[in-house]
Structure formats: C-alpha cells, structure tokens
Tab-separated table of C-alpha atoms in Angstrom:
chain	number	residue	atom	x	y	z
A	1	UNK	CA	-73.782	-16.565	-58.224
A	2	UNK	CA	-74.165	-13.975	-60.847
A	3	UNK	CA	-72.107	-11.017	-60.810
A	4	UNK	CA	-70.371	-9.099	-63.469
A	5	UNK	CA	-66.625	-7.189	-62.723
A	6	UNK	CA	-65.312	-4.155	-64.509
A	7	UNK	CA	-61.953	-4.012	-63.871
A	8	UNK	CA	-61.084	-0.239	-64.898
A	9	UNK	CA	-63.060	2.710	-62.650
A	10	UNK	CA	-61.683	5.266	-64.573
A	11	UNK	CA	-60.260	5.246	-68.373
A	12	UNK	CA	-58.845	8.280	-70.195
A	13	UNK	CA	-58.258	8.065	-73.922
A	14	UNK	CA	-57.515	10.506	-76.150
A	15	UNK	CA	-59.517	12.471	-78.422
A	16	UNK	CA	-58.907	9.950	-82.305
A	17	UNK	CA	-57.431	6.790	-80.374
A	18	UNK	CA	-59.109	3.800	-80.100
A	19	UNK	CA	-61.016	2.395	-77.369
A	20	UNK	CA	-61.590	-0.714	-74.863
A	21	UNK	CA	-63.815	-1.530	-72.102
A	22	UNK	CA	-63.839	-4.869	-70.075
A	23	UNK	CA	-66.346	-6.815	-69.008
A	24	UNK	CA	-65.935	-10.231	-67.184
A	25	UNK	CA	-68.849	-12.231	-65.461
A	26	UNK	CA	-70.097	-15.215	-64.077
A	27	UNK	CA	-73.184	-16.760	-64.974
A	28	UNK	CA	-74.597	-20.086	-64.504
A	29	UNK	CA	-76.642	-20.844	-67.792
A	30	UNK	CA	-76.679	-19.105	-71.785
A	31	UNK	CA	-76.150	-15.468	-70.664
A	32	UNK	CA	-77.518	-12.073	-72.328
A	33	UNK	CA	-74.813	-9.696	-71.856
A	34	UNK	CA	-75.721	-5.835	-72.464
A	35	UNK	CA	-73.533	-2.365	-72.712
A	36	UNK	CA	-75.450	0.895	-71.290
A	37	UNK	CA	-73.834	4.258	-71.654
A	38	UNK	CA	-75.259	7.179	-68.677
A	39	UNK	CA	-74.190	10.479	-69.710
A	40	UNK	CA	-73.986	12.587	-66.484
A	41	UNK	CA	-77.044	13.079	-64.545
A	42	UNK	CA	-78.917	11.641	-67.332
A	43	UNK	CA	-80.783	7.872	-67.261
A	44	UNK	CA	-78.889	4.980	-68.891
A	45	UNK	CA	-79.679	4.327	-73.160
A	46	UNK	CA	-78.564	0.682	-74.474
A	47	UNK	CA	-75.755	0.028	-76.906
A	48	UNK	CA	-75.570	-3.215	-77.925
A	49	UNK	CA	-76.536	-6.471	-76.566
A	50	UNK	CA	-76.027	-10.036	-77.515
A	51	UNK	CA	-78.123	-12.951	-76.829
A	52	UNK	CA	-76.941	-15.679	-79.546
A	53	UNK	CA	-75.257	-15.871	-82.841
A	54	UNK	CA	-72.403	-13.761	-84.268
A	55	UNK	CA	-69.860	-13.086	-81.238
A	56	UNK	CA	-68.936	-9.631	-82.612
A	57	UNK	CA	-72.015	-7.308	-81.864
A	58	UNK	CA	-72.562	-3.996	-83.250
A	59	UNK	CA	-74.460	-1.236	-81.547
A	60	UNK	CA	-75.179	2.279	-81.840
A	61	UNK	CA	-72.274	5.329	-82.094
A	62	UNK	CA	-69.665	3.050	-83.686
A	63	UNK	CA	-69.785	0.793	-80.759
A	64	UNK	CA	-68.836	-2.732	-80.806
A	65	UNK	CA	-68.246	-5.482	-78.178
A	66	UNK	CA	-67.025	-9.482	-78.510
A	67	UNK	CA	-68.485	-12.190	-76.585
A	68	UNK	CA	-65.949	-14.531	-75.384
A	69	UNK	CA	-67.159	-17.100	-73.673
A	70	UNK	CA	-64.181	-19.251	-72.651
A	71	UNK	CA	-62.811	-15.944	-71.167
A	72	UNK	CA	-66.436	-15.109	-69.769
A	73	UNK	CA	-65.963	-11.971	-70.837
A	74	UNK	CA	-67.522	-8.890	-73.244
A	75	UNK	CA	-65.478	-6.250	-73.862
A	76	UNK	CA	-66.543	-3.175	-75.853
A	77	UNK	CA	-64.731	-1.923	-77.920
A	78	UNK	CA	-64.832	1.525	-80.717
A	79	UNK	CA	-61.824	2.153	-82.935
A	80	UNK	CA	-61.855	6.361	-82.815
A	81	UNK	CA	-63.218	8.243	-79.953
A	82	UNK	CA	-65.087	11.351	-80.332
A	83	UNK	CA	-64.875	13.763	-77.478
A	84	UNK	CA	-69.048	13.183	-76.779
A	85	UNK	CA	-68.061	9.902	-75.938
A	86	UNK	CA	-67.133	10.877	-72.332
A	87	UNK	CA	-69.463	9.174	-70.110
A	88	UNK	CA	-70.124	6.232	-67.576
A	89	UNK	CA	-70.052	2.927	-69.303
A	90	UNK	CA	-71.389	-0.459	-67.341
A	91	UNK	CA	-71.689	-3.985	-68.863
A	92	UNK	CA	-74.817	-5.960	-67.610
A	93	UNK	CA	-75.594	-9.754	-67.559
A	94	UNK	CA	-78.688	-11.561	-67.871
A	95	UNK	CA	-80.671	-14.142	-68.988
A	96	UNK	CA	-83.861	-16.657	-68.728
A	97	UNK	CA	-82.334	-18.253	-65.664
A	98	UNK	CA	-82.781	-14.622	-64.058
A	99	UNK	CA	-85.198	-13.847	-66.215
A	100	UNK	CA	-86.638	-10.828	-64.143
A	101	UNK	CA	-83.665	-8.976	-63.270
A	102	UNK	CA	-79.799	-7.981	-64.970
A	103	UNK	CA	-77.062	-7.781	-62.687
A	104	UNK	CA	-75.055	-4.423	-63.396
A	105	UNK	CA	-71.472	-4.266	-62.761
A	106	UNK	CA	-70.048	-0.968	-61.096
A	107	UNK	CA	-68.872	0.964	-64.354
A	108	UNK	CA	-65.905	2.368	-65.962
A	109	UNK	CA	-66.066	6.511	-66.125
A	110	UNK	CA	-64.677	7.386	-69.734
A	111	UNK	CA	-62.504	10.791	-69.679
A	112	UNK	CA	-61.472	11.994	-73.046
A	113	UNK	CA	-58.297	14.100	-73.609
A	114	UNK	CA	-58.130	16.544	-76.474
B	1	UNK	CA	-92.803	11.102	-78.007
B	2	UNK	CA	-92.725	7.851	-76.180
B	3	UNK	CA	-90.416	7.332	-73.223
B	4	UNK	CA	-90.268	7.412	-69.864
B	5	UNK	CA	-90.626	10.555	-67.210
B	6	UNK	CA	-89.461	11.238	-63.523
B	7	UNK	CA	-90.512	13.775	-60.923
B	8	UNK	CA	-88.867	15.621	-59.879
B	9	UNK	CA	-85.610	15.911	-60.646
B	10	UNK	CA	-84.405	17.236	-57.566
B	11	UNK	CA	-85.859	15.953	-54.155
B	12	UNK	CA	-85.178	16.848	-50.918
B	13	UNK	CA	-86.373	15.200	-47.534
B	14	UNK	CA	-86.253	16.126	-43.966
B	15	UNK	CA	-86.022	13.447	-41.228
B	16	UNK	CA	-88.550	11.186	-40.871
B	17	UNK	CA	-90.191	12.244	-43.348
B	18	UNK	CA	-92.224	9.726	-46.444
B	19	UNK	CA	-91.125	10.976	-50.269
B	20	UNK	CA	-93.044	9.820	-53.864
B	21	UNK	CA	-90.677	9.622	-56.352
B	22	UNK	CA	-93.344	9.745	-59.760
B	23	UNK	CA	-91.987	7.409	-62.809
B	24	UNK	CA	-94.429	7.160	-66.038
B	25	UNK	CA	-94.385	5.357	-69.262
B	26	UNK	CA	-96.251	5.536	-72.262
B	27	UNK	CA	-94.682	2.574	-74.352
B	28	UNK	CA	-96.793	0.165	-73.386
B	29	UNK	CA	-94.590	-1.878	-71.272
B	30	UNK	CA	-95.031	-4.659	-69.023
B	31	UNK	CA	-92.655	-4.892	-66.756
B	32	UNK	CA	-91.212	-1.985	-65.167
B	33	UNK	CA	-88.265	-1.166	-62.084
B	34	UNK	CA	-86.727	1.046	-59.532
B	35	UNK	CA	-83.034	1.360	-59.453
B	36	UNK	CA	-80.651	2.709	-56.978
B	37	UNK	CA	-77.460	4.378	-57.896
B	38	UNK	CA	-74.653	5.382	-55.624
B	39	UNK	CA	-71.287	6.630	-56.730
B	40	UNK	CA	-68.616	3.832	-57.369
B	41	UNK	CA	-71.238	1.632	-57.662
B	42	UNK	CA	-73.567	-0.252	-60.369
B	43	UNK	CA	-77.548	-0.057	-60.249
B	44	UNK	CA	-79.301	-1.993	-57.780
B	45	UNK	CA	-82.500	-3.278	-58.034
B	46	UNK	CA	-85.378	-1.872	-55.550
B	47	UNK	CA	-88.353	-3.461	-56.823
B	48	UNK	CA	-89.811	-4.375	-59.927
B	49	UNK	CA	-93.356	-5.195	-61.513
B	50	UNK	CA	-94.237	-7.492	-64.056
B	51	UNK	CA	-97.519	-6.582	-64.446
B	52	UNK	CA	-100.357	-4.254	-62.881
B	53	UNK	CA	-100.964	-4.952	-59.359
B	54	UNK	CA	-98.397	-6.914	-58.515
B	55	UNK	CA	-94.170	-6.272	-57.597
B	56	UNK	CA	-91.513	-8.236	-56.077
B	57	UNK	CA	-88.932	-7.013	-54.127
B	58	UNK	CA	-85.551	-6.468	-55.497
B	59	UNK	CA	-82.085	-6.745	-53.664
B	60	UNK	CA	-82.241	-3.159	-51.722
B	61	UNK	CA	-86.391	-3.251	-51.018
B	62	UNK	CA	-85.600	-2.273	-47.068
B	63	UNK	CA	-86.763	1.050	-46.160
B	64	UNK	CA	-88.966	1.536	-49.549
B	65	UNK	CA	-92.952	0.840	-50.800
B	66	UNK	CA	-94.046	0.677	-54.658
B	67	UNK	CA	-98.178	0.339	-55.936
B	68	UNK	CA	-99.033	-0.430	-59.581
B	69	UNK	CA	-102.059	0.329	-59.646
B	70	UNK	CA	-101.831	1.710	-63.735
B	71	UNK	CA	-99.613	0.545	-66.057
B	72	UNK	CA	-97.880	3.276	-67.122
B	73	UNK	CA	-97.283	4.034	-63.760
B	74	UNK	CA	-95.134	2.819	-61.092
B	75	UNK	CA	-94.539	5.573	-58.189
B	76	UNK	CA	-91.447	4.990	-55.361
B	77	UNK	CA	-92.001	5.627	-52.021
B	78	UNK	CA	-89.274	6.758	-49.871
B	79	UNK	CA	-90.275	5.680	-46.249
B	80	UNK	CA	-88.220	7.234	-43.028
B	81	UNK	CA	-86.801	3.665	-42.317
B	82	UNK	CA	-84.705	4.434	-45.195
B	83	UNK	CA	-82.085	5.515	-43.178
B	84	UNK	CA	-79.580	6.595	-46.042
B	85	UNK	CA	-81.683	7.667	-48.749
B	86	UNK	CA	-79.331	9.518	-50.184
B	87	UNK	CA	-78.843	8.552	-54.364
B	88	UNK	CA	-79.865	8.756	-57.891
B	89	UNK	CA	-82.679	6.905	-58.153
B	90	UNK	CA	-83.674	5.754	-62.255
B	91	UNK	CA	-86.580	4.252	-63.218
B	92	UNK	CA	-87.407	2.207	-66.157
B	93	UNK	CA	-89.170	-0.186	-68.363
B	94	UNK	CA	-88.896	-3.339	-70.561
B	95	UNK	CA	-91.185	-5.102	-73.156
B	96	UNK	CA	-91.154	-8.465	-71.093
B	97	UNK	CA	-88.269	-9.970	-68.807
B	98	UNK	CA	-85.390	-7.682	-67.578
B	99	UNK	CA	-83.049	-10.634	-68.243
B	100	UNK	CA	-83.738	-10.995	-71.946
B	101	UNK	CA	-84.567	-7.300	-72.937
B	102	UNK	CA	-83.591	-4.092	-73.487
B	103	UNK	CA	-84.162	-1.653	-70.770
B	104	UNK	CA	-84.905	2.043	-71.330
B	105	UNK	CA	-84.550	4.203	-68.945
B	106	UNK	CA	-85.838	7.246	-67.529
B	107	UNK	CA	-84.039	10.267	-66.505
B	108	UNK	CA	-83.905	9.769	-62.903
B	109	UNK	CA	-84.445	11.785	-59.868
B	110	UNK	CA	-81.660	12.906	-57.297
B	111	UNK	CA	-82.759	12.677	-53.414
B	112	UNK	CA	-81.009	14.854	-50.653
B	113	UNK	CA	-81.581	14.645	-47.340
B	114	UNK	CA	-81.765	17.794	-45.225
C-alpha cells in the first residue's frame, strides 16, 4: 500500500539555523515524491518535486530535499531559516501506478524562534 | 491573474441541511479535486475529475456530491449524511494526472456546523 510517514508533528528551529524535514514512504513502483508548504488558513503552493534524475532537488525559497531511495525516504532540507518560514510542511508521493491521485502524509508544523 | 478561487471562505450549516462549496479555475486544467483537511491530519481525497462530465470518487466520497458540468468549474456539495462536516476543505487543479504533476491549490473554504 502507499502511504507516506512524517515522523515530526511539530519542529521549532531557530531564527538563522538550519533546517530538516523527514519524509519516509512506501510505494510500489518509480515514485514522484513532492514538498507543499500551507501557510495558515491559506491553500497549499508546491516546492519542489522530483520525478527522475539528480537526487538533490531544488525548489523555491532556498528549499532543497534528497531522494533516497534505499532509505525510501525525502527529506527537505534549507540551510538558514527565515522567520516567514513558519508554516505546515507535508511530503506527498505519487506516481503513474496511482496516476490519479498523491497520497499526503499528515505534516510537520514549523515554529520559528527568534 | 490565473489561479484558482473558493466561496466562501467561511461556511456555516445547520442540521440537515445541503451546502455548495464553489471552486473555479481559469488555467485551463484538466483534471481537478476536492480535499479534506482535519487538524493532525494530511489531505484526503473527496473526489476528483479528469475531465468535464465525469468524477470518481476519492477515499472520503461518503456523505458528499460533485457535477462538472464546465471546466473551470467543479462545485462540492455538502449533503446532511455528512455527519461530521466539520473541516477545511481545498480545492485544486493539475495539468494532467495528480500522480505525476504539480498541484495548485486554491485557498480553501472553512465549514462550521451550527
């Protein structure tokens, strides 16, 4: 079955320090793995997503995540965090197999100390 | 601009009582979806339509109707079997195939129940 875990509910990082985000999941076939960020109240806006290629993607606001797939994971990843970074992060996982629908995992809230 | 609208942003409905949620997009996209959201949790899928006049039923479809009659538009309907409608319910859009592209997302729409 497809699902996708995000271990952490709740991360706070301070203001300058640098950031991590996991994502593990379980997919039967060549998975598409995305990062959405949902500012409160607010719809969801894409970050990065990889498909193929280059394991280290790069995505908008300084973003990055790493596709591992012998760990099955995709952690995201941003070296400095700025204070507009608080938000609700969730890692999503899909591909041709499922090719109508992404399975979300539950999300990690990002606090941001100053 | 092009992107995606909901209406209202605020809903509120009494008991036993039908609610349209209103979700409209002018990017020209095929495929578009209904997403619930309750706290602690990831998005799950309501329905979703690949194409005008026809939708398939996601993993939550119980207690909820969709039409697509227009492209651009694909309207929830909150029926009175929904018997915990409460939730942030987004709406959004994709080129082709959820599993292989990007989503964008609306704004969403919060529903009370009085």
């Amino acid at each position: 079955a497809q699902s996708v875990t995000q271990p952490d509910i709740h991360i706070t990082v301070s203001e300058g320090a640098s950031l991590e985000l996991r994502c593990n999941y379980s997919y039967g076939a060549t998975p598409y793995l995305f990062w959405y960020v949902q500012s409160p109240g607010q719809g969801l806006q894409l970050l990065l997503k990889y498909f193929s290629g280059d394991t280290l993607v790069q995505g908008i606001k300084g973003f990055e995540a790493e596709f591992k797939r012998s760990q099955s994971s995709f952690n995201l990843r941003k070296p400095s965090v700025h204070w507009s970074d608080a938000a609700e992060y969730f890692c999503a996982v899909g591909g041709y197999s499922s090719a109508s629908k992404i399975i979300f995992g539950s999300g990690t809230r990002l606090s941001i100390r100053p | 601009d092009g992107g995606i609208t909901q209406s209202p942003k605020y809903l509120f409905r009494k008991e036993g009582q039908n609610v349209t949620l209103s979700c409209e997009q002018n990017l020209n996209h095929d495929a578009m979806y209904w997403y619930r959201q309750d706290p602690g949790q990831g998005l799950r899928l309501i329905y979703y339509s690949q194409i005008v006049n026809d939708f398939q039923k996601g993993d939550i479809a119980e207690g909820y109707s969709v039409s697509r009659e227009k492209k651009e538009s694909f309207p929830l309907t909150v029926t009175s079997a929904q018997k915990n409608p409460t939730a942030f319910y987004l709406c959004a859009s994709s080129p082709g195939l959820a599993g292989v592209e990007t989503q964008y997302f609306g704004p969403g729409t919060r529903l009370l129940v009085l």
